Amino acid sequence: MAMRPIFSALMRNKAGLALIVVQVAITLAVICNSLFIVLERSTRVGRPSGMDETGTFTIDSLGFAADYDVRDTIHADLARLRALPGVIDATSTNTTPLTNGGWSTGVTTEPGRGVDSSGVQPAAMYFMDEHGLDAFGVRLVEGRAFQAGDVREFNQNTRIQSSVAILTQALADVLFPDGGAVGRQIYGIANDNQPVTVIGIVERLQVPWVGWTDVEQSVLVPAIQIDGNFSRYLVRAEPGQRDALMPQVEKALQDGHSGRLVRRMRSIEEARTRVYRQDHAMMSILGGTMVAMLVITGLGIVGLTSFWVTRRMKQIGTRRALGALRGDIRSYFQTENALMIGFGILLGALLTYGFNAWLMQNFNTARLPWPYLPMGALAMAVLGQLAVLGPASRAASVTPALATRTA
Amino acid sequence: MLRMNQLSKVFRTHMIETHALRELSMHVREGEFVAVTGPSGSGKTTFLNIAGLLETFTAGEYHLDGVDVRGLNDDARSRLRNEKIGFIFQGFNLIPDLNLFDNVDVPLRYRGFKAPERRRRIEEALAKVGLASRMKHYPSELSGGQQQRVAIARALAGEPRLLLADEPTGNLDSLMARGVMELLESINEQGTTIVMVTHDHELAARAQRNVHIIDGQVSDLDDGPRLAAPRPAAAAANPAAAVNA
Ligand SMILES: Nc1ncnc2c1ncn2[C@@H]1O[C@H](COP(=O)(O)OP(=O)(O)OP(=O)(O)O)[C@@H](O)[C@H]1O
Ligand SMILES: [Mg+2]
């Protein structure tokens, strides 16, 4: 259509033009960056932990009685738990994924490499007994599970005594890029850098810290920590039984020994909710902001074009009198809108990357991948055309008689 | 050029019906300069709007340049209007955000002419009204008389067969009014049919024919052709009348 005169006329209405351009630019910058962050967070939040999240929960026990024997209690508790109907399995453990708390170490394939850090892989350590794999619900993809004979007790003085371990696939892949991890030896787990033999690989078990870069590098160690009268159990219920089982487990432990506190019973689902609460809040806020910006900008365009249509009634009537078709009038406003949005997008592109650079510097955000900008620009163009539809139709229905009927 | 037969126009608003035109019949021949006069509210603008296809009518017949306009849809009417009719309004109706060049360009773009053709026509039309040197000016930078000249240039640029003017001098002082009238006369002399509504009897007297509309009908008194009035002489001889207009 007739771009140039529309452009010229637009340039004579700079205040309105500036309003829309700035609004579109800011909206573009905000939605591109917000959407990027939201999608990034939703990927992070959506990562599987590798364990049976719906069926499992943990519960802690802390003995205070003078005659409290933590070793005896652990064995008695586990026997009691495993005997409860609805329990698939139970194990003692130090932590679970999604808790942001646990033990980490550096694992290598050669002894004595802890000094310089080359070839050392960060990994989380999970202690469990021979029921651990079943209790976590992780999937063994290679090798064998733990047996009763693999499990070693340890405390602060003895340190870890275990001689075998199971790796997650991710950790096995970085330690042994050529494969064949099962049967090989690793260092950095047991006391005094004793070699530990890899006996199996599980598909996946996230580290407890959701912010870790190598979030799937975990090592499973057959060990029970006997320290300070404290014990923690991971219980896995049969499908649908977890919520009914939790109070029963609590009672069974309390009944099993009265000289202790049974506390912090928490399902893994709850742990997930807790650990990602901020991410979810962030996603909601950003999502709400995006919707609000789009609505405000859309309404802003509707408002301004409506105002312009009203102000230009006589002009529209005159154009119609001079031979404009209804479609010519409609496309005038649509073209004008496209021009304004176009300028907004140009300015918005600068703002988008400026904003992104600022976020990168201050909030450790990643660089915005390029497809966001064209997608955002398209969204703004569509928004603009939708917003102008009503006012443009109203303009198109102005009667040409208005040319002579208005003063 | 323009033939209306028993034309009626009824405006219906709420409970009120206004009969703006009552079986009005009129015939304007090719090349005529007709002045339409009448009291306020008598239906002059309604007549002109229907003549210019800006409004539809309730009953009767209207042939514009041989075309029966009754069956035409909005787009067809717009195209016919664009091609055959030039409008001059009392309020000039220039587009304030466009310079003179772009203002005259408006109907030409709707016509679909190519850029060089449009430029030629715009420059020619603006030269004809003596404003070729001010193409880049905006309407607000011109006097009323100059604005009306631009509007005339805009009406002429499409080379219409029929020029319709509703009180073209109504917003101008007598001196500027005379200038505009002289321009219209010279346009008519070059063959364009003109129908002009006016309150100014002195100007009306300069047209070839006067049509008086009263209460939506052509009054019989002065319908029909008559001799061209002695134009410039009359205007110059009676400056007092011009000032009163
Ligand atoms: N859109 C409309 N709706 C209702 N009535 C209308 C409309 N337009 C005009 N009329 C009525 O039709 C009649 C004729 O109006 P018109 O404008 O044609 O008169 P006019 O002769 O041009 O008057 P003036 O000399 O004051 O311009 C008037 O009674 C007017 O009120
Ligand atoms: Mg009128």
XYZ file of C-alpha atoms and ligand atoms in Angstrom:
684
model
C 0.000 0.000 0.000
C 0.845 3.687 0.064
C 3.599 3.509 2.623
C 5.241 6.901 2.194
C 2.307 9.257 2.853
C 1.257 7.095 5.805
C 4.775 7.386 7.113
C 4.770 11.155 6.556
C 1.481 11.566 8.394
C 2.785 9.385 11.211
C 5.816 11.625 11.544
C 3.474 14.548 12.166
C 2.037 12.672 15.168
C 5.276 11.969 16.947
C 3.901 11.900 20.478
C 1.489 9.065 19.770
C 4.071 7.292 17.647
C 6.696 7.539 20.390
C 4.243 6.187 22.937
C 3.566 3.051 20.930
C 7.175 2.573 19.812
C 8.498 2.758 23.360
C 5.739 0.525 24.682
C 6.315 -2.089 21.996
C 10.086 -1.933 22.476
C 9.874 -2.433 26.228
C 7.311 -5.191 25.859
C 9.468 -6.971 23.301
C 12.533 -6.769 25.536
C 10.601 -7.986 28.550
C 8.807 -10.866 26.857
C 11.917 -12.147 25.049
C 14.014 -12.188 28.189
C 11.204 -13.388 30.443
C 10.224 -16.190 28.138
C 13.855 -17.262 27.942
C 14.174 -17.333 31.713
C 10.812 -19.071 32.146
C 11.728 -21.805 29.658
C 15.152 -22.201 31.221
C 13.585 -22.559 34.656
C 10.928 -24.920 33.450
C 13.591 -27.184 31.930
C 15.488 -27.100 35.213
C 12.356 -27.812 37.213
C 11.307 -30.559 34.839
C 14.503 -32.651 35.108
C 13.831 -36.133 36.495
C 15.650 -37.061 39.674
C 15.972 -40.699 38.587
C 14.265 -42.080 41.673
C 10.681 -43.028 42.409
C 9.484 -39.597 43.508
C 5.835 -40.331 44.068
C 6.280 -43.435 46.199
C 9.118 -42.393 48.491
C 9.651 -40.397 51.650
C 12.363 -39.932 54.246
C 12.159 -39.865 58.012
C 14.806 -39.004 60.618
C 15.470 -40.445 64.030
C 17.592 -38.943 66.792
C 18.126 -40.930 69.977
C 18.453 -39.168 73.297
C 18.110 -41.999 75.859
C 21.266 -42.948 77.754
C 20.951 -46.554 76.671
C 20.299 -45.653 73.049
C 22.237 -47.863 70.616
C 22.090 -46.413 67.151
C 23.438 -49.511 65.383
C 20.859 -51.837 66.963
C 18.110 -49.347 66.391
C 18.905 -48.958 62.691
C 18.776 -52.687 62.102
C 15.606 -53.107 64.157
C 13.960 -50.100 62.438
C 14.743 -51.369 58.953
C 13.383 -54.818 59.771
C 10.252 -53.220 61.190
C 9.778 -50.924 58.196
C 10.252 -53.670 55.625
C 7.664 -55.778 57.419
C 5.002 -53.072 57.168
C 2.310 -53.852 54.580
C 2.448 -51.437 51.645
C 6.204 -50.957 51.890
C 8.154 -51.995 48.817
C 11.484 -51.502 50.503
C 13.410 -49.296 52.898
C 17.040 -48.352 53.435
C 19.087 -46.178 55.672
C 20.637 -43.295 53.771
C 22.345 -39.966 54.227
C 20.296 -37.890 51.818
C 18.145 -37.885 48.674
C 17.955 -35.742 45.559
C 16.077 -32.418 45.715
C 17.209 -31.592 49.253
C 20.192 -29.338 48.538
C 22.104 -31.144 51.313
C 24.531 -34.077 51.267
C 28.085 -35.257 50.756
C 30.211 -34.584 47.758
C 33.641 -35.807 46.725
C 36.012 -35.797 43.815
C 36.283 -39.081 41.933
C 39.212 -40.108 39.760
C 40.311 -43.191 37.882
C 43.865 -43.002 39.119
C 45.205 -42.826 42.679
C 46.754 -39.685 44.110
C 45.113 -37.304 41.668
C 43.322 -35.390 44.360
C 46.229 -32.958 44.616
C 45.926 -31.373 41.218
C 42.356 -31.316 40.120
C 42.789 -32.550 36.565
C 40.691 -35.629 35.858
C 38.787 -35.266 39.111
C 35.048 -35.442 38.654
C 32.738 -33.898 41.228
C 30.168 -36.380 42.481
C 27.558 -36.705 45.197
C 27.742 -39.696 47.544
C 24.670 -41.663 48.563
C 25.047 -44.212 51.360
C 22.649 -47.128 51.421
C 22.436 -50.806 52.223
C 21.662 -53.776 49.962
C 18.007 -52.613 49.782
C 19.032 -49.165 48.565
C 18.439 -49.539 44.840
C 14.933 -50.856 45.424
C 14.168 -48.238 48.041
C 15.293 -45.363 45.805
C 13.646 -46.971 42.813
C 16.636 -46.324 40.567
C 17.134 -48.456 37.497
C 20.234 -50.665 37.275
C 21.396 -50.720 33.659
C 24.667 -52.614 34.006
C 26.436 -54.850 36.525
C 24.901 -55.953 39.796
C 23.104 -54.439 42.764
C 24.556 -54.289 46.279
C 24.570 -57.445 48.402
C 24.539 -57.697 52.168
C 28.251 -58.491 52.152
C 29.110 -55.234 50.366
C 27.695 -53.040 53.118
C 30.201 -51.526 55.585
C 29.514 -49.504 58.641
C 31.566 -46.390 59.270
C 31.848 -43.449 61.590
C 33.800 -40.209 61.863
C 36.900 -42.060 63.013
C 36.943 -45.001 60.669
C 35.818 -43.048 57.586
C 34.352 -44.919 54.650
C 35.433 -48.558 54.410
C 33.423 -49.768 51.401
C 35.295 -51.474 48.586
C 32.619 -51.405 45.881
C 30.343 -48.717 44.419
C 27.683 -48.116 41.786
C 27.943 -45.108 39.458
C 25.277 -43.185 37.651
C 25.486 -43.436 33.889
C 26.512 -39.777 33.689
C 29.433 -40.265 36.071
C 30.494 -43.520 34.403
C 30.483 -41.758 31.030
C 32.824 -38.968 32.141
C 35.144 -41.243 34.097
C 35.298 -43.930 31.440
C 34.520 -42.261 28.127
C 35.339 -45.480 26.256
C 32.856 -47.516 28.340
C 33.519 -50.609 30.368
C 33.232 -48.966 33.767
C 31.996 -52.081 35.534
C 34.925 -53.918 37.117
C 37.203 -50.879 36.975
C 38.577 -49.081 39.994
C 37.949 -45.536 41.139
C 39.476 -43.346 43.862
C 38.258 -40.549 46.072
C 35.484 -42.360 47.894
C 36.978 -44.584 50.545
C 39.403 -43.649 53.252
C 43.060 -42.958 52.394
C 42.314 -43.071 48.696
C 41.706 -46.803 48.728
C 40.548 -48.139 45.375
C 36.867 -48.916 45.061
C 35.582 -51.293 42.405
C 32.667 -50.303 40.212
C 30.122 -53.111 40.294
C 27.199 -51.518 38.500
C 25.685 -48.537 36.748
C 22.266 -46.981 37.376
C 20.501 -45.011 34.721
C 20.118 -41.829 36.729
C 20.229 -40.386 40.239
C 20.501 -36.624 40.605
C 22.827 -35.078 43.133
C 21.023 -33.423 46.083
C 21.960 -29.921 44.883
C 19.636 -28.776 42.106
C 22.017 -25.959 41.170
C 24.932 -28.233 40.298
C 26.209 -28.146 36.757
C 26.940 -31.894 36.669
C 23.635 -32.663 38.254
C 23.637 -36.377 37.462
C 27.122 -37.285 38.688
C 26.420 -39.459 41.714
C 28.087 -42.452 43.266
C 26.150 -44.994 45.339
C 28.141 -46.450 48.226
C 27.102 -49.514 50.276
C 27.620 -48.028 53.718
C 25.800 -47.194 56.925
C 26.947 -44.275 58.972
C 26.883 -44.992 62.672
C 27.351 -41.597 64.294
C 25.774 -39.413 66.933
C 22.599 -41.416 67.479
C 21.252 -40.120 64.191
C 19.704 -42.193 61.441
C 17.689 -41.420 58.319
C 15.502 -43.839 56.393
C 14.181 -43.791 52.898
C 10.917 -45.715 52.560
C 9.298 -46.627 49.254
C 5.606 -47.351 49.300
C 3.570 -49.326 46.848
C 1.809 -47.146 44.258
C -0.900 -45.051 45.906
C 0.014 -46.134 49.438
C 2.473 -43.447 50.416
C 0.178 -41.006 52.178
C -1.553 -43.751 54.148
C 1.769 -45.291 55.036
C 3.543 -42.192 56.305
C 1.755 -41.910 59.676
C 2.102 -45.645 60.170
C 5.836 -45.442 59.627
C 6.115 -42.577 62.034
C 4.217 -44.555 64.675
C 6.169 -47.753 64.051
C 9.462 -45.950 64.628
C 8.215 -44.168 67.710
C 6.827 -47.422 69.108
C 10.071 -49.233 68.250
C 12.111 -47.081 70.642
C 10.712 -44.476 72.969
C 14.094 -42.919 73.780
C 14.294 -40.860 70.627
C 12.792 -38.148 68.456
C 11.192 -39.166 65.180
C 10.948 -36.165 62.957
C 11.249 -34.478 59.560
C 9.126 -36.976 57.715
C 8.980 -35.627 54.197
C 7.965 -37.054 50.821
C 10.280 -36.563 47.880
C 7.448 -34.806 46.092
C 7.350 -32.291 48.895
C 11.119 -31.918 48.683
C 10.784 -31.170 44.984
C 8.134 -28.532 45.631
C 10.289 -26.935 48.331
C 13.512 -26.921 46.391
C 11.935 -25.424 43.267
C 9.593 -23.033 45.076
C 11.603 -19.989 43.990
C 11.759 -21.186 40.422
C 8.006 -21.642 40.343
C 7.472 -18.228 41.900
C 9.837 -16.714 39.349
C 8.004 -18.415 36.490
C 4.630 -17.195 37.747
C 5.840 -13.642 38.220
C 7.507 -13.504 34.828
C 4.562 -15.202 33.147
C 2.185 -12.739 34.768
C 4.420 -9.845 33.770
C 4.494 -11.033 30.173
C 0.726 -11.363 29.989
C 0.258 -7.986 31.659
C 2.708 -6.286 29.282
C 1.028 -7.813 26.261
C -2.418 -6.809 27.471
C -1.314 -3.272 28.341
C 0.449 -2.812 25.028
C -2.515 -4.276 23.141
C -4.889 -1.964 24.956
C -2.513 0.946 24.394
C -2.616 0.324 20.660
C -6.398 -0.070 20.702
C -6.684 3.164 22.679
C -4.402 5.238 20.534
C -5.790 4.029 17.205
C -9.347 4.484 18.471
C -8.449 8.025 19.417
C -6.870 8.620 16.030
C -9.886 7.190 14.227
C -12.170 9.527 16.159
C -9.917 12.501 15.529
C -9.686 11.671 11.837
C -13.394 11.041 11.238
C -13.660 13.942 8.818
C -10.466 12.958 7.063
C -11.741 9.423 6.658
C -15.052 10.691 5.266
C -13.095 12.905 2.883
C -10.911 10.017 1.738
C -14.028 7.963 1.129
C -15.566 10.879 -0.796
C -12.389 11.060 -2.874
C -12.713 7.412 -3.821
C -11.213 5.289 -1.038
C -12.782 1.858 -0.698
C -13.611 0.571 2.752
C -10.662 -1.782 2.354
C -8.369 1.177 1.595
C -9.345 2.797 4.883
C -8.878 -0.424 6.814
C -5.494 -1.094 5.288
C -4.450 2.499 6.002
C -4.766 1.866 9.711
C -3.271 -1.600 9.442
C -0.266 -0.267 7.545
C 0.147 2.581 9.993
C 0.036 0.043 12.805
C 2.592 -2.189 11.107
C 4.924 0.804 10.688
C 4.635 1.771 14.346
C 5.171 -1.790 15.513
C 8.088 -2.060 13.104
C 9.829 0.916 14.705
C 9.005 -0.533 18.098
C 10.649 -3.804 17.102
C 13.799 -2.031 15.879
C 14.179 -0.196 19.147
C 13.040 -3.309 21.015
C 15.828 -5.406 19.465
C 18.395 -3.085 21.026
C 16.573 -3.072 24.341
C 16.213 -6.855 24.318
C 19.925 -7.463 24.013
C 20.758 -4.584 26.340
C 18.447 -6.058 28.944
C 19.920 -9.510 28.348
C 23.452 -8.180 28.773
C 22.412 -6.588 32.054
C 20.805 -9.821 33.243
C 23.923 -11.753 32.241
C 26.080 -9.419 34.261
C 23.883 -9.193 37.327
C 21.951 -12.454 37.497
C 24.166 -14.973 35.732
C 21.597 -15.446 33.012
C 22.760 -17.074 29.786
C 22.932 -15.215 26.469
C 19.557 -14.997 24.802
C 19.489 -17.415 21.847
C 18.716 -15.560 18.604
C 15.366 -17.201 17.722
C 13.680 -15.418 20.622
C 13.896 -12.047 18.904
C 12.189 -12.936 15.611
C 9.576 -14.925 17.501
C 8.978 -12.004 19.851
C 8.842 -9.597 16.916
C 6.280 -11.805 15.218
C 4.235 -11.877 18.409
C 4.304 -8.065 18.582
C 3.272 -7.756 14.937
C 0.374 -10.159 15.470
C -0.600 -8.348 18.665
C -0.562 -5.040 16.797
C -2.723 -6.321 13.969
C -5.203 -7.854 16.412
C -5.339 -4.642 18.412
C -5.916 -2.475 15.336
C -8.635 -4.729 13.940
C -11.481 -3.082 15.849
C -10.510 0.553 15.326
C -9.664 -0.099 11.659
C -13.073 -1.671 11.073
C -14.728 1.257 12.759
C -12.766 3.596 10.495
C -13.757 1.591 7.427
C -17.425 1.954 8.291
C -17.289 5.771 8.436
C -19.755 7.109 5.893
C -18.383 9.265 3.085
C -21.290 11.676 3.756
C -19.296 12.792 6.778
C -17.160 14.822 4.404
C -19.986 17.296 3.836
C -21.868 16.822 7.068
C -19.144 17.957 9.457
C -17.995 21.522 9.809
C -24.463 14.146 -17.264
C -26.686 13.904 -14.215
C -30.312 12.862 -14.372
C -32.504 12.483 -11.299
C -36.057 11.326 -11.530
C -38.564 11.516 -8.660
C -35.775 11.131 -6.150
C -36.746 10.832 -2.501
C -34.605 10.697 0.591
C -35.968 9.944 4.010
C -33.781 10.071 7.117
C -35.109 7.893 9.886
C -33.846 8.660 13.353
C -35.637 7.141 16.338
C -39.275 8.075 15.906
C -38.719 10.955 13.508
C -38.759 10.723 9.732
C -37.193 13.617 7.861
C -38.118 13.917 4.220
C -35.011 15.661 2.990
C -35.864 15.202 -0.704
C -39.411 14.762 -2.047
C -39.600 13.338 -5.535
C -36.944 15.721 -6.761
C -36.234 15.662 -10.461
C -33.290 17.368 -12.041
C -31.261 17.196 -15.190
C -27.821 18.656 -15.576
C -26.325 18.583 -19.028
C -22.704 18.026 -19.932
C -20.699 21.229 -19.561
C -23.267 23.147 -17.546
C -22.490 25.316 -14.535
C -25.467 25.016 -12.210
C -25.871 26.910 -8.959
C -28.173 25.359 -6.377
C -29.714 27.721 -3.863
C -32.353 27.395 -1.202
C -33.076 27.998 2.437
C -31.223 26.222 5.165
C -32.439 22.689 5.692
C -34.129 22.562 2.301
C -32.094 19.565 1.164
C -29.260 21.062 -0.867
C -26.493 19.108 0.757
C -28.572 15.956 0.644
C -29.065 16.474 -3.070
C -25.359 17.037 -3.594
C -24.390 14.024 -1.508
C -26.674 11.780 -3.500
C -25.386 13.291 -6.730
C -21.851 12.513 -5.570
C -22.752 8.974 -4.436
C -21.874 9.830 -0.837
C -25.351 8.869 0.263
C -27.978 6.479 -1.001
C -31.547 7.486 -1.705
C -34.869 6.037 -0.649
C -36.818 6.051 -3.919
C -36.535 7.252 -7.477
C -33.910 6.991 -10.151
C -30.493 8.471 -10.657
C -28.282 8.136 -13.700
C -24.766 9.495 -13.463
C -23.117 9.887 -16.849
C -25.478 7.230 -18.163
C -24.871 4.763 -15.296
C -27.875 3.702 -13.227
C -26.370 3.891 -9.755
C -29.142 2.103 -7.870
C -27.712 -1.400 -8.069
C -24.107 -0.490 -7.287
C -22.411 -1.720 -4.134
C -20.210 0.407 -1.932
C -16.966 -0.418 -3.739
C -18.437 0.238 -7.180
C -19.840 3.545 -5.991
C -16.437 4.486 -4.557
C -14.708 3.709 -7.825
C -17.267 5.630 -9.864
C -16.940 8.575 -7.487
C -13.172 8.473 -7.721
C -13.206 8.399 -11.492
C -16.017 10.761 -12.433
C -16.494 13.219 -9.599
C -14.434 15.909 -8.017
C -15.533 17.318 -4.660
C -15.041 20.754 -3.214
C -16.174 21.239 0.372
C -17.081 24.265 2.384
C -14.441 23.350 4.992
C -11.773 22.533 2.331
C -11.273 19.094 3.921
C -7.552 18.976 3.311
C -5.663 16.379 5.309
C -3.689 18.374 7.879
C -0.896 15.804 8.215
C -0.075 15.768 4.504
C 1.651 18.475 2.484
C -0.018 19.936 -0.604
C 1.591 17.449 -2.946
C 0.384 14.476 -0.893
C -3.064 16.009 -0.443
C -3.598 16.286 -4.177
C -2.138 12.788 -4.467
C -4.879 11.190 -2.326
C -7.550 10.533 -5.006
C -4.882 9.667 -7.572
C -3.529 6.858 -5.425
C -7.006 5.445 -4.989
C -7.294 5.582 -8.753
C -4.209 3.402 -9.036
C -2.097 5.683 -11.231
C 1.627 5.035 -11.387
C 4.006 7.443 -9.633
C 5.199 9.448 -12.671
C 1.627 9.884 -13.894
C 0.560 11.073 -10.445
C 3.451 13.512 -10.199
C 2.631 14.992 -13.578
C -1.032 15.437 -12.659
C -0.280 16.888 -9.221
C 2.177 19.427 -10.564
C -0.203 20.384 -13.329
C -3.187 20.747 -11.010
C -1.277 22.794 -8.457
C 0.084 25.001 -11.264
C -3.454 25.565 -12.489
C -4.483 26.975 -9.104
C -1.272 28.972 -8.778
C 0.291 27.019 -5.943
C 2.977 25.026 -7.747
C 5.680 26.664 -5.668
C 4.218 25.503 -2.352
C 3.970 21.767 -2.861
C 5.913 20.963 0.295
C 3.833 23.249 2.487
C 1.212 21.979 4.876
C -2.419 23.179 4.795
C -2.034 25.043 8.075
C 0.577 27.256 6.436
C -1.905 28.559 3.846
C -4.741 31.094 3.856
C -8.320 29.868 3.518
C -8.481 30.893 -0.119
C -5.244 29.076 -0.846
C -6.505 25.984 0.948
C -9.630 25.977 -1.147
C -7.456 26.297 -4.252
C -5.554 23.206 -3.158
C -8.870 21.414 -2.680
C -9.827 22.449 -6.202
C -6.504 21.187 -7.499
C -7.176 17.899 -5.714
C -10.626 17.716 -7.307
C -9.198 18.501 -10.743
C -6.178 16.222 -10.722
C -8.271 13.166 -11.500
C -9.822 15.020 -14.475
C -13.407 14.401 -13.361
C -16.389 14.958 -15.644
C -18.398 16.449 -12.812
C -17.360 18.863 -10.096
C -19.591 19.078 -7.022
C -19.151 21.986 -4.643
C -21.047 22.534 -1.393
C -20.693 26.174 -0.357
C -17.136 26.359 -1.712
C -16.864 30.010 -0.719
C -18.810 29.744 2.538
C -15.694 30.011 4.705
C -13.945 32.680 2.610
C -14.015 36.441 2.613
C -15.425 38.106 -0.473
C -12.106 38.716 -2.148
C -11.009 35.116 -1.809
C -14.502 33.962 -2.717
C -14.282 35.848 -5.972
C -10.917 34.303 -6.756
C -12.305 30.811 -6.174
C -15.375 31.587 -8.275
C -13.203 32.776 -11.158
C -11.213 29.590 -10.929
C -14.392 27.512 -11.098
C -15.560 29.479 -14.095
C -12.371 28.852 -15.980
C -12.588 25.168 -15.147
C -16.151 25.118 -16.462
C -15.020 26.880 -19.631
C -12.632 23.992 -20.219
C -15.596 21.631 -20.277
C -16.078 20.325 -16.732
C -19.682 20.197 -15.559
C -20.112 22.000 -12.240
C -22.891 21.835 -9.686
C -22.416 24.298 -6.879
C -24.525 24.824 -3.781
C -24.346 28.362 -2.507
C -26.073 30.831 -0.276
C -24.482 33.702 -2.101
C -26.939 35.074 -4.649
C -24.321 37.128 -6.337
C -22.216 34.053 -6.998
C -25.277 32.066 -7.975
C -26.115 34.728 -10.474
C -22.844 34.095 -12.238
C -23.739 30.465 -12.967
C -25.392 29.547 -16.244
C -28.433 28.266 -14.463
C -29.893 28.484 -10.989
C -31.857 25.733 -9.337
C -33.830 26.647 -6.280
C -34.591 23.877 -3.800
C -37.334 24.406 -1.260
C -38.457 21.749 1.161
C -36.776 18.947 -0.748
C -38.228 19.873 -4.113
C -37.028 21.929 -7.048
C -39.053 25.092 -7.044
C -40.572 25.741 -10.463
C -39.733 29.419 -10.373
C -36.266 29.447 -11.778
C -35.667 25.903 -12.950
C -34.588 25.699 -16.538
C -31.730 27.108 -18.538
C -31.129 30.778 -18.879
C -28.561 33.003 -20.375
C -25.180 33.303 -18.786
C -25.068 36.301 -16.508
C -22.586 39.083 -17.191
C -20.176 37.753 -14.631
C -17.066 39.769 -13.796
C -18.716 43.055 -14.573
C -21.552 42.422 -12.123
C -19.244 41.446 -9.333
C -16.967 44.421 -9.829
C -19.874 46.820 -10.151
C -21.359 45.885 -6.832
C -18.643 45.474 -4.213
C -21.076 46.178 -1.392
C -23.134 43.104 -2.245
C -19.990 41.008 -2.275
C -19.076 42.160 1.203
C -22.524 41.313 2.479
C -22.336 37.788 1.156
N -27.961 12.273 8.693
C -29.149 12.862 8.853
N -30.073 12.336 9.682
C -31.268 12.923 9.848
N -31.636 14.017 9.232
C -30.800 14.606 8.406
C -29.502 14.058 8.163
N -28.866 14.845 7.279
C -29.712 15.839 6.968
N -30.866 15.689 7.640
C -32.050 16.559 7.514
O -32.407 16.635 6.163
C -32.849 17.946 5.874
C -32.048 18.496 4.722
O -30.696 18.715 5.155
P -29.562 19.302 4.231
O -28.296 19.200 4.942
O -29.628 18.662 2.897
O -29.994 20.808 4.106
P -29.237 22.021 3.409
O -30.145 22.528 2.402
O -27.926 21.597 2.932
O -29.093 23.035 4.591
P -27.927 24.109 4.848
O -28.184 25.229 3.905
O -28.144 24.548 6.264
O -26.641 23.434 4.637
C -32.691 18.741 7.141
O -33.964 18.804 7.765
C -31.743 17.952 7.963
O -32.014 18.121 9.332
Mg -25.893 22.108 3.444
